[in-house]
Tab-separated table of C-alpha atoms and ligand atoms in Angstrom:
chain	number	residue	atom	x	y	z
U	1	UNK	CA	15.357	-1.785	30.819
U	2	UNK	CA	14.691	0.569	33.689
U	3	UNK	CA	11.527	0.510	35.778
U	4	UNK	CA	9.743	3.170	37.830
U	5	UNK	CA	9.516	0.562	40.550
U	6	UNK	CA	12.487	-1.835	40.262
U	7	UNK	CA	12.217	-5.317	41.758
U	8	UNK	CA	14.888	-4.512	44.338
U	9	UNK	CA	16.069	-1.200	45.741
U	10	UNK	CA	18.493	-2.106	48.519
U	11	UNK	CA	19.417	0.544	51.059
U	12	UNK	CA	23.173	0.407	51.213
U	13	UNK	CA	25.573	2.258	53.553
U	14	UNK	CA	26.436	5.829	52.540
U	15	UNK	CA	29.578	6.735	50.621
U	16	UNK	CA	30.919	8.434	53.778
U	17	UNK	CA	30.400	5.318	55.858
U	18	UNK	CA	32.067	3.081	53.288
U	19	UNK	CA	34.955	5.526	52.900
U	20	UNK	CA	35.469	5.393	56.647
U	21	UNK	CA	35.441	1.582	56.638
U	22	UNK	CA	37.810	1.415	53.718
U	23	UNK	CA	40.206	3.788	55.438
U	24	UNK	CA	40.286	1.583	58.496
U	25	UNK	CA	40.841	-1.512	56.347
U	26	UNK	CA	43.756	0.149	54.565
U	27	UNK	CA	45.167	1.330	57.908
U	28	UNK	CA	45.015	-2.214	59.293
U	29	UNK	CA	46.563	-3.550	56.077
U	30	UNK	CA	44.195	-6.541	56.376
U	31	UNK	CA	41.944	-7.036	53.363
U	32	UNK	CA	40.751	-10.605	53.675
U	33	UNK	CA	41.415	-13.903	55.545
U	34	UNK	CA	39.432	-13.485	58.752
U	35	UNK	CA	40.397	-9.874	59.422
U	36	UNK	CA	38.960	-7.732	62.216
U	37	UNK	CA	35.802	-6.752	60.286
U	38	UNK	CA	35.015	-10.345	59.357
U	39	UNK	CA	35.671	-11.555	62.916
U	40	UNK	CA	33.383	-8.910	64.336
U	41	UNK	CA	30.648	-9.644	61.789
U	42	UNK	CA	30.767	-13.391	62.522
U	43	UNK	CA	30.545	-12.736	66.255
U	44	UNK	CA	27.662	-10.274	65.892
U	45	UNK	CA	25.713	-12.529	63.530
U	46	UNK	CA	25.979	-15.346	66.035
U	47	UNK	CA	24.822	-13.061	68.859
U	48	UNK	CA	21.925	-11.812	66.770
U	49	UNK	CA	20.576	-15.300	66.070
U	50	UNK	CA	21.382	-16.461	69.600
U	51	UNK	CA	20.217	-20.023	70.368
U	52	UNK	CA	23.851	-20.878	71.154
U	53	UNK	CA	24.930	-20.752	67.514
U	54	UNK	CA	28.293	-20.073	65.946
U	55	UNK	CA	28.229	-18.076	62.720
U	56	UNK	CA	30.662	-18.786	59.892
U	57	UNK	CA	30.778	-16.224	57.095
U	58	UNK	CA	31.428	-17.088	53.456
U	59	UNK	CA	31.679	-15.376	50.088
U	60	UNK	CA	28.115	-16.426	49.183
U	61	UNK	CA	25.392	-18.853	50.228
U	62	UNK	CA	26.061	-21.299	47.395
U	63	UNK	CA	29.613	-21.869	48.657
U	64	UNK	CA	28.120	-22.190	52.139
U	65	UNK	CA	25.705	-24.912	50.945
U	66	UNK	CA	28.520	-26.822	49.249
U	67	UNK	CA	30.663	-26.425	52.368
U	68	UNK	CA	27.869	-27.839	54.509
U	69	UNK	CA	27.015	-30.819	52.335
U	70	UNK	CA	30.712	-31.643	52.026
U	71	UNK	CA	31.493	-31.150	55.718
U	72	UNK	CA	28.508	-33.181	56.910
U	73	UNK	CA	28.558	-36.007	54.363
U	74	UNK	CA	32.016	-36.078	52.808
U	75	UNK	CA	32.495	-36.512	49.090
U	76	UNK	CA	29.788	-38.650	47.520
U	77	UNK	CA	30.185	-41.206	44.751
U	78	UNK	CA	26.920	-40.337	42.997
U	79	UNK	CA	24.948	-43.202	44.514
U	80	UNK	CA	23.286	-41.536	47.499
U	81	UNK	CA	20.438	-39.066	47.387
U	82	UNK	CA	19.615	-35.848	49.207
U	83	UNK	CA	15.978	-34.824	49.620
U	84	UNK	CA	15.275	-31.289	48.381
U	85	UNK	CA	12.194	-29.422	47.115
U	86	UNK	CA	12.004	-28.452	43.466
U	87	UNK	CA	10.181	-25.263	44.400
U	88	UNK	CA	13.349	-23.409	45.341
U	89	UNK	CA	16.392	-21.697	43.880
U	90	UNK	CA	18.720	-23.901	41.808
U	91	UNK	CA	21.685	-23.332	44.160
U	92	UNK	CA	20.580	-26.004	46.646
U	93	UNK	CA	20.187	-28.874	44.172
U	94	UNK	CA	23.429	-27.742	42.485
U	95	UNK	CA	25.308	-27.852	45.807
U	96	UNK	CA	24.087	-31.414	46.336
U	97	UNK	CA	25.371	-32.415	42.927
U	98	UNK	CA	28.732	-30.636	43.301
U	99	UNK	CA	29.388	-32.756	46.382
U	100	UNK	CA	28.698	-36.021	44.570
U	101	UNK	CA	25.111	-36.625	45.683
U	102	UNK	CA	21.875	-36.816	43.732
U	103	UNK	CA	18.942	-34.493	44.375
U	104	UNK	CA	15.606	-36.245	44.851
U	105	UNK	CA	12.721	-33.825	44.645
U	106	UNK	CA	9.795	-33.535	47.033
U	107	UNK	CA	6.657	-31.499	46.496
U	108	UNK	CA	5.519	-28.559	48.658
U	109	UNK	CA	2.437	-28.138	50.815
U	110	UNK	CA	-0.118	-25.712	49.360
U	111	UNK	CA	-0.573	-23.199	52.206
U	112	UNK	CA	2.924	-22.111	53.120
U	113	UNK	CA	4.580	-23.488	49.950
U	114	UNK	CA	7.106	-25.238	52.187
U	115	UNK	CA	8.544	-28.734	51.528
U	116	UNK	CA	6.121	-31.611	52.019
U	117	UNK	CA	7.032	-33.522	55.179
U	118	UNK	CA	4.912	-36.554	54.320
U	119	UNK	CA	6.679	-37.009	50.974
U	120	UNK	CA	10.051	-36.768	52.690
U	121	UNK	CA	8.935	-39.431	55.145
U	122	UNK	CA	7.741	-41.568	52.238
U	123	UNK	CA	11.148	-41.283	50.541
U	124	UNK	CA	12.985	-42.161	53.745
U	125	UNK	CA	10.859	-45.201	54.449
U	126	UNK	CA	11.421	-46.570	50.929
U	127	UNK	CA	14.538	-48.595	50.051
U	128	UNK	CA	16.294	-45.592	48.488
U	129	UNK	CA	19.591	-44.584	50.103
U	130	UNK	CA	19.162	-41.079	51.414
U	131	UNK	CA	22.120	-39.248	52.924
U	132	UNK	CA	20.528	-35.990	54.077
U	133	UNK	CA	17.628	-33.568	53.836
U	134	UNK	CA	18.120	-30.118	52.383
U	135	UNK	CA	15.099	-28.310	53.763
U	136	UNK	CA	14.453	-24.958	52.138
U	137	UNK	CA	12.765	-22.254	54.159
U	138	UNK	CA	11.142	-21.090	50.955
U	139	UNK	CA	11.047	-17.279	50.537
U	140	UNK	CA	12.792	-17.072	53.922
U	141	UNK	CA	9.624	-18.224	55.702
U	142	UNK	CA	10.373	-20.363	58.753
U	143	UNK	CA	8.946	-23.865	58.344
U	144	UNK	CA	5.944	-24.247	60.658
U	145	UNK	CA	6.811	-27.924	61.228
U	146	UNK	CA	10.526	-27.443	61.844
U	147	UNK	CA	10.468	-29.553	65.030
U	148	UNK	CA	8.954	-32.468	63.089
U	149	UNK	CA	11.614	-32.137	60.387
U	150	UNK	CA	14.301	-32.269	63.052
U	151	UNK	CA	12.642	-35.314	64.535
U	152	UNK	CA	12.412	-37.034	61.148
U	153	UNK	CA	16.106	-36.433	60.409
U	154	UNK	CA	16.945	-37.679	63.909
U	155	UNK	CA	14.905	-40.809	63.413
U	156	UNK	CA	16.923	-41.712	60.305
U	157	UNK	CA	20.189	-40.326	61.750
U	158	UNK	CA	20.833	-38.055	58.789
U	159	UNK	CA	21.773	-34.362	58.712
U	160	UNK	CA	19.089	-31.721	58.252
U	161	UNK	CA	20.566	-28.804	56.331
U	162	UNK	CA	18.327	-25.755	56.271
U	163	UNK	CA	18.561	-23.353	53.329
U	164	UNK	CA	17.237	-20.133	54.878
U	165	UNK	CA	18.945	-18.015	52.217
U	166	UNK	CA	16.341	-15.243	52.036
U	167	UNK	CA	15.357	-15.405	55.691
U	168	UNK	CA	17.883	-13.705	57.936
U	169	UNK	CA	15.770	-12.118	60.670
U	170	UNK	CA	12.679	-14.270	59.963
U	171	UNK	CA	11.044	-16.163	62.817
U	172	UNK	CA	9.700	-19.665	63.286
U	173	UNK	CA	6.119	-19.936	64.473
U	174	UNK	CA	7.283	-20.286	68.097
U	175	UNK	CA	8.929	-16.855	67.823
U	176	UNK	CA	12.535	-18.058	67.589
U	177	UNK	CA	14.727	-16.459	64.953
U	178	UNK	CA	15.832	-18.660	62.073
U	179	UNK	CA	19.380	-19.914	62.459
U	180	UNK	CA	19.444	-22.500	65.233
U	181	UNK	CA	17.511	-25.335	63.576
U	182	UNK	CA	18.742	-28.618	62.108
U	183	UNK	CA	22.431	-29.379	61.670
U	184	UNK	CA	22.941	-25.843	60.373
U	185	UNK	CA	21.162	-23.025	58.551
U	186	UNK	CA	22.455	-21.047	55.584
U	187	UNK	CA	21.732	-17.393	54.833
U	188	UNK	CA	22.572	-15.375	51.754
U	189	UNK	CA	23.699	-11.764	51.994
U	190	UNK	CA	23.249	-11.274	48.258
U	191	UNK	CA	22.013	-7.867	47.222
U	192	UNK	CA	18.551	-9.269	46.407
U	193	UNK	CA	17.961	-10.473	49.994
U	194	UNK	CA	16.583	-8.545	52.985
U	195	UNK	CA	20.038	-8.531	54.601
U	196	UNK	CA	21.933	-7.268	51.561
U	197	UNK	CA	25.654	-6.617	51.349
U	198	UNK	CA	26.327	-7.447	47.665
U	199	UNK	CA	27.728	-10.973	47.772
U	200	UNK	CA	28.076	-12.927	50.993
U	201	UNK	CA	26.784	-15.864	52.973
U	202	UNK	CA	26.687	-17.155	56.502
U	203	UNK	CA	26.161	-20.504	58.155
U	204	UNK	CA	24.847	-20.692	61.698
U	205	UNK	CA	25.146	-23.889	63.685
U	206	UNK	CA	25.116	-25.129	67.260
U	207	UNK	CA	27.771	-27.669	66.302
U	208	UNK	CA	31.214	-26.204	67.071
U	209	UNK	CA	32.987	-29.062	65.391
U	210	UNK	CA	31.036	-28.428	62.188
U	211	UNK	CA	31.783	-24.688	62.409
U	212	UNK	CA	35.496	-25.514	62.495
U	213	UNK	CA	35.194	-27.814	59.487
U	214	UNK	CA	33.416	-25.044	57.583
U	215	UNK	CA	36.175	-22.557	58.371
U	216	UNK	CA	38.717	-25.005	57.090
U	217	UNK	CA	36.741	-25.813	53.961
U	218	UNK	CA	36.504	-22.173	52.942
U	219	UNK	CA	40.250	-21.729	53.519
U	220	UNK	CA	41.599	-24.379	51.118
U	221	UNK	CA	41.232	-27.130	53.713
U	222	UNK	CA	44.153	-25.676	55.649
U	223	UNK	CA	44.799	-26.833	59.179
U	224	UNK	CA	46.714	-24.743	61.703
U	225	UNK	CA	49.999	-25.347	59.864
U	226	UNK	CA	48.724	-23.801	56.606
U	227	UNK	CA	48.866	-27.225	55.024
U	228	UNK	CA	45.800	-28.715	53.336
U	229	UNK	CA	44.474	-31.416	55.628
U	230	UNK	CA	41.129	-31.749	53.845
U	231	UNK	CA	39.705	-30.916	50.433
U	232	UNK	CA	38.723	-27.257	50.509
U	233	UNK	CA	38.143	-24.221	48.360
U	234	UNK	CA	38.290	-20.446	48.682
U	235	UNK	CA	35.053	-19.223	50.222
U	236	UNK	CA	36.283	-16.355	52.366
U	237	UNK	CA	34.432	-13.089	52.895
U	238	UNK	CA	36.539	-9.997	52.128
U	239	UNK	CA	36.919	-7.266	54.744
U	240	UNK	CA	35.071	-4.620	52.754
U	241	UNK	CA	32.058	-6.934	52.427
U	242	UNK	CA	32.170	-7.657	56.156
U	243	UNK	CA	32.254	-3.906	56.814
U	244	UNK	CA	29.097	-3.467	54.740
U	245	UNK	CA	27.602	-6.374	56.674
U	246	UNK	CA	28.263	-4.658	60.008
U	247	UNK	CA	26.563	-1.486	58.771
U	248	UNK	CA	23.556	-3.425	57.481
U	249	UNK	CA	23.220	-5.517	60.616
U	250	UNK	CA	22.822	-2.373	62.714
U	251	UNK	CA	19.622	-1.513	60.806
U	252	UNK	CA	18.221	-4.990	60.208
U	253	UNK	CA	15.275	-4.855	62.612
U	254	UNK	CA	14.038	-1.552	61.228
U	255	UNK	CA	14.540	-2.865	57.697
U	256	UNK	CA	12.451	-5.957	58.382
U	257	UNK	CA	9.637	-4.009	60.057
U	258	UNK	CA	9.538	-1.704	57.054
U	259	UNK	CA	9.387	-4.629	54.617
U	260	UNK	CA	6.580	-6.227	56.613
U	261	UNK	CA	4.617	-2.962	56.287
U	262	UNK	CA	4.762	-3.357	52.524
U	263	UNK	CA	3.389	-6.898	52.751
U	264	UNK	CA	0.487	-5.613	54.853
U	265	UNK	CA	-0.310	-2.986	52.246
U	266	UNK	CA	-0.251	-5.567	49.449
U	267	UNK	CA	-2.381	-7.931	51.489
U	268	UNK	CA	-5.128	-5.316	51.731
U	269	UNK	CA	-5.066	-4.943	47.965
U	270	UNK	CA	-5.178	-8.650	47.103
U	271	UNK	CA	-7.579	-9.355	44.238
U	272	UNK	CA	-10.461	-11.708	45.077
U	273	UNK	CA	-9.359	-15.314	45.203
U	274	UNK	CA	-5.662	-14.429	45.457
U	275	UNK	CA	-3.556	-15.221	48.509
U	276	UNK	CA	-0.124	-15.057	50.058
U	277	UNK	CA	1.831	-17.991	51.505
U	278	UNK	CA	1.185	-18.545	55.220
U	279	UNK	CA	3.941	-17.062	57.344
U	280	UNK	CA	5.091	-14.391	54.893
U	281	UNK	CA	4.184	-11.658	57.362
U	282	UNK	CA	6.516	-13.122	60.027
U	283	UNK	CA	9.401	-13.358	57.591
U	284	UNK	CA	12.044	-10.784	56.766
U	285	UNK	CA	10.290	-10.456	53.355
U	286	UNK	CA	12.670	-10.833	50.456
U	287	UNK	CA	9.850	-9.975	48.051
U	288	UNK	CA	6.078	-10.410	48.164
U	289	UNK	CA	4.820	-13.735	46.841
U	290	UNK	CA	1.246	-13.759	45.586
U	291	UNK	CA	-0.672	-16.780	44.355
U	292	UNK	CA	-3.186	-15.865	41.672
U	293	UNK	CA	-6.505	-17.582	41.181
U	294	UNK	CA	-5.287	-19.141	37.949
U	295	UNK	CA	-2.529	-18.910	35.389
U	296	UNK	CA	-4.376	-16.468	33.125
U	297	UNK	CA	-4.957	-13.908	35.856
U	298	UNK	CA	-1.319	-14.281	36.945
U	299	UNK	CA	-0.090	-13.703	33.403
U	300	UNK	CA	-2.435	-10.722	32.937
U	301	UNK	CA	-1.250	-9.168	36.178
U	302	UNK	CA	2.365	-9.809	35.251
U	303	UNK	CA	1.995	-8.054	31.894
U	304	UNK	CA	0.022	-5.155	33.323
U	305	UNK	CA	2.436	-4.516	36.191
U	306	UNK	CA	5.408	-4.567	33.821
U	307	UNK	CA	3.636	-2.172	31.443
U	308	UNK	CA	2.959	0.130	34.386
U	309	UNK	CA	6.700	0.263	35.081
U	310	UNK	CA	6.674	-2.203	37.966
U	311	UNK	CA	9.341	-4.877	37.712
U	312	UNK	CA	7.854	-8.203	38.794
U	313	UNK	CA	9.189	-11.756	38.761
U	314	UNK	CA	7.902	-15.325	39.028
U	315	UNK	CA	9.617	-17.243	41.829
U	316	UNK	CA	9.840	-20.130	41.254
U	317	UNK	CA	8.871	-20.599	37.657
U	318	UNK	CA	10.223	-22.742	36.185
U	319	UNK	CA	10.619	-24.926	39.279
U	320	UNK	CA	14.002	-26.639	39.451
U	321	UNK	CA	12.808	-29.990	38.055
U	322	UNK	CA	11.614	-28.143	34.942
U	323	UNK	CA	15.014	-26.566	34.300
U	324	UNK	CA	16.940	-28.457	31.614
U	325	UNK	CA	19.874	-29.537	33.761
U	326	UNK	CA	17.711	-30.916	36.562
U	327	UNK	CA	14.874	-32.357	34.486
U	328	UNK	CA	16.115	-35.958	34.674
U	329	UNK	CA	16.344	-36.236	38.444
U	330	UNK	CA	14.089	-38.444	40.501
U	331	UNK	CA	10.890	-37.256	42.186
U	332	UNK	CA	9.475	-38.926	45.274
U	333	UNK	CA	6.005	-38.489	43.757
U	334	UNK	CA	4.588	-36.262	41.001
U	335	UNK	CA	5.222	-32.625	41.953
U	336	UNK	CA	1.604	-31.543	41.553
U	337	UNK	CA	1.514	-28.642	43.987
U	338	UNK	CA	4.875	-27.331	42.785
U	339	UNK	CA	3.662	-27.306	39.185
U	340	UNK	CA	0.303	-25.775	40.034
U	341	UNK	CA	1.835	-23.027	42.179
U	342	UNK	CA	4.613	-22.169	39.743
U	343	UNK	CA	1.922	-21.548	37.115
U	344	UNK	CA	0.174	-19.066	39.397
U	345	UNK	CA	2.942	-17.364	41.335
U	346	UNK	CA	3.966	-13.742	40.986
U	347	UNK	CA	6.623	-11.902	42.993
U	348	UNK	CA	6.143	-8.205	43.716
U	349	UNK	CA	8.875	-5.743	44.649
U	350	UNK	CA	9.388	-4.939	48.317
U	351	UNK	CA	11.690	-2.060	49.215
U	352	UNK	CA	12.826	-0.985	52.626
U	353	UNK	CA	11.190	2.430	53.290
U	354	UNK	CA	9.242	1.974	50.080
U	355	UNK	CA	8.082	5.278	48.669
U	356	UNK	CA	4.348	5.883	48.927
U	357	UNK	CA	4.169	6.648	45.207
U	358	UNK	CA	5.828	3.324	44.366
U	359	UNK	CA	3.434	1.458	46.628
U	360	UNK	CA	0.434	3.154	45.035
U	361	UNK	CA	1.723	2.293	41.582
U	362	UNK	CA	2.068	-1.395	42.416
U	363	UNK	CA	-1.274	-1.610	44.184
U	364	UNK	CA	-3.210	0.154	41.460
U	365	UNK	CA	-1.679	-1.940	38.680
U	366	UNK	CA	-2.372	-5.071	40.712
U	367	UNK	CA	-6.012	-4.279	41.404
U	368	UNK	CA	-6.640	-3.226	37.801
U	369	UNK	CA	-5.177	-6.504	36.693
U	370	UNK	CA	-7.854	-8.438	38.491
U	371	UNK	CA	-10.782	-6.684	36.844
Q	401	LIG	C1	19.546	-16.604	46.977
Q	401	LIG	C2	19.431	-18.031	47.285
Q	401	LIG	C3	20.538	-18.882	47.255
Q	401	LIG	C4	21.888	-18.459	46.740
Q	401	LIG	O1	22.520	-17.469	47.504
Q	401	LIG	P1	23.849	-16.789	46.964
Q	401	LIG	O2	24.355	-16.018	48.140
Q	401	LIG	O3	23.463	-15.912	45.827
Q	401	LIG	O4	24.790	-17.867	46.548
Q	401	LIG	C5	20.368	-20.197	47.632
Q	401	LIG	N1	19.178	-20.676	48.007
Q	401	LIG	C6	18.068	-19.898	48.044
Q	401	LIG	C7	16.767	-20.478	48.480
Q	401	LIG	C8	18.166	-18.554	47.673
Q	401	LIG	O5	17.059	-17.793	47.682
């Protein structure tokens, strides 16, 4: 089905630009395996985030999450748990499981919809064996209590992995860019994210030793002698994807500013009693999350927007613990906020340089929906 206003409309490099990049790739005869484009992208991503981080590119963020869990914890035997919110994308809990660990779900706090620190503390102080925390910067919004999360992980001497998939270019409340927190942060360069290349991922970390492990992991576990020294996989980013990444990185600040403009416009049109998660305006804005007054008004708005030709989604409904595969996993406490919010959430399209007519269409369908 095609929509007047599709959920995503990524601005990709022009055909001329890509042709130029492809020509240079063919001329170098280097198509993958840490070629010049990939090396330059990794260096520039690290410089962009700053904070003394090293950036390691990968073929997508899910591989990057698996690489991180594996590199930080080793292969699990299914007995140890990793704390993760249920109000997130399924990739994080899946990465935990792929590495031989068990997700244990925490709720979210109601204002920013970010993982609940008190529940994580509760889980850690119980007699459960917990190997790590997978903190999700939900919707790419930087966690307002990131320093406390780091402190909590430090107290229990466990890694803090930060899934910032949708948040490249977002800022924490102290103004720092996402990317230098915890043991490492993960970003997705999937086409649905603000920094879109198609498929791609990047890990940023201040830990050089970890960065090296990640490079090995994504290259079959090969050491310098091209012999597998550790268990690895193929998670490399191809040169053409890196070339697209370099083009996109050049325009990232303008792209984010433009996406934030859209959020401001939506905010002015919010129906009475509706709200947005705290911190959305300081994020790179993957899409616009709105919390309706109740489920009925959310469902009405959803139907009306779709009828008006506006493609909308519901992130995250169902929450991960309500998806069949993950339904049996342990919860620290009943996930009340998660369940309440997933009943009321609606995700509106945000385009870079969004056309005025598209914006008007969304806003008018949204405001009608509330009456
Ligand atoms: C998009 C997303 C992922 C997965 O990223 P891919 O690059 O598609 O593998 C993981 N976690 C979160 C929170 C995401 O939004």
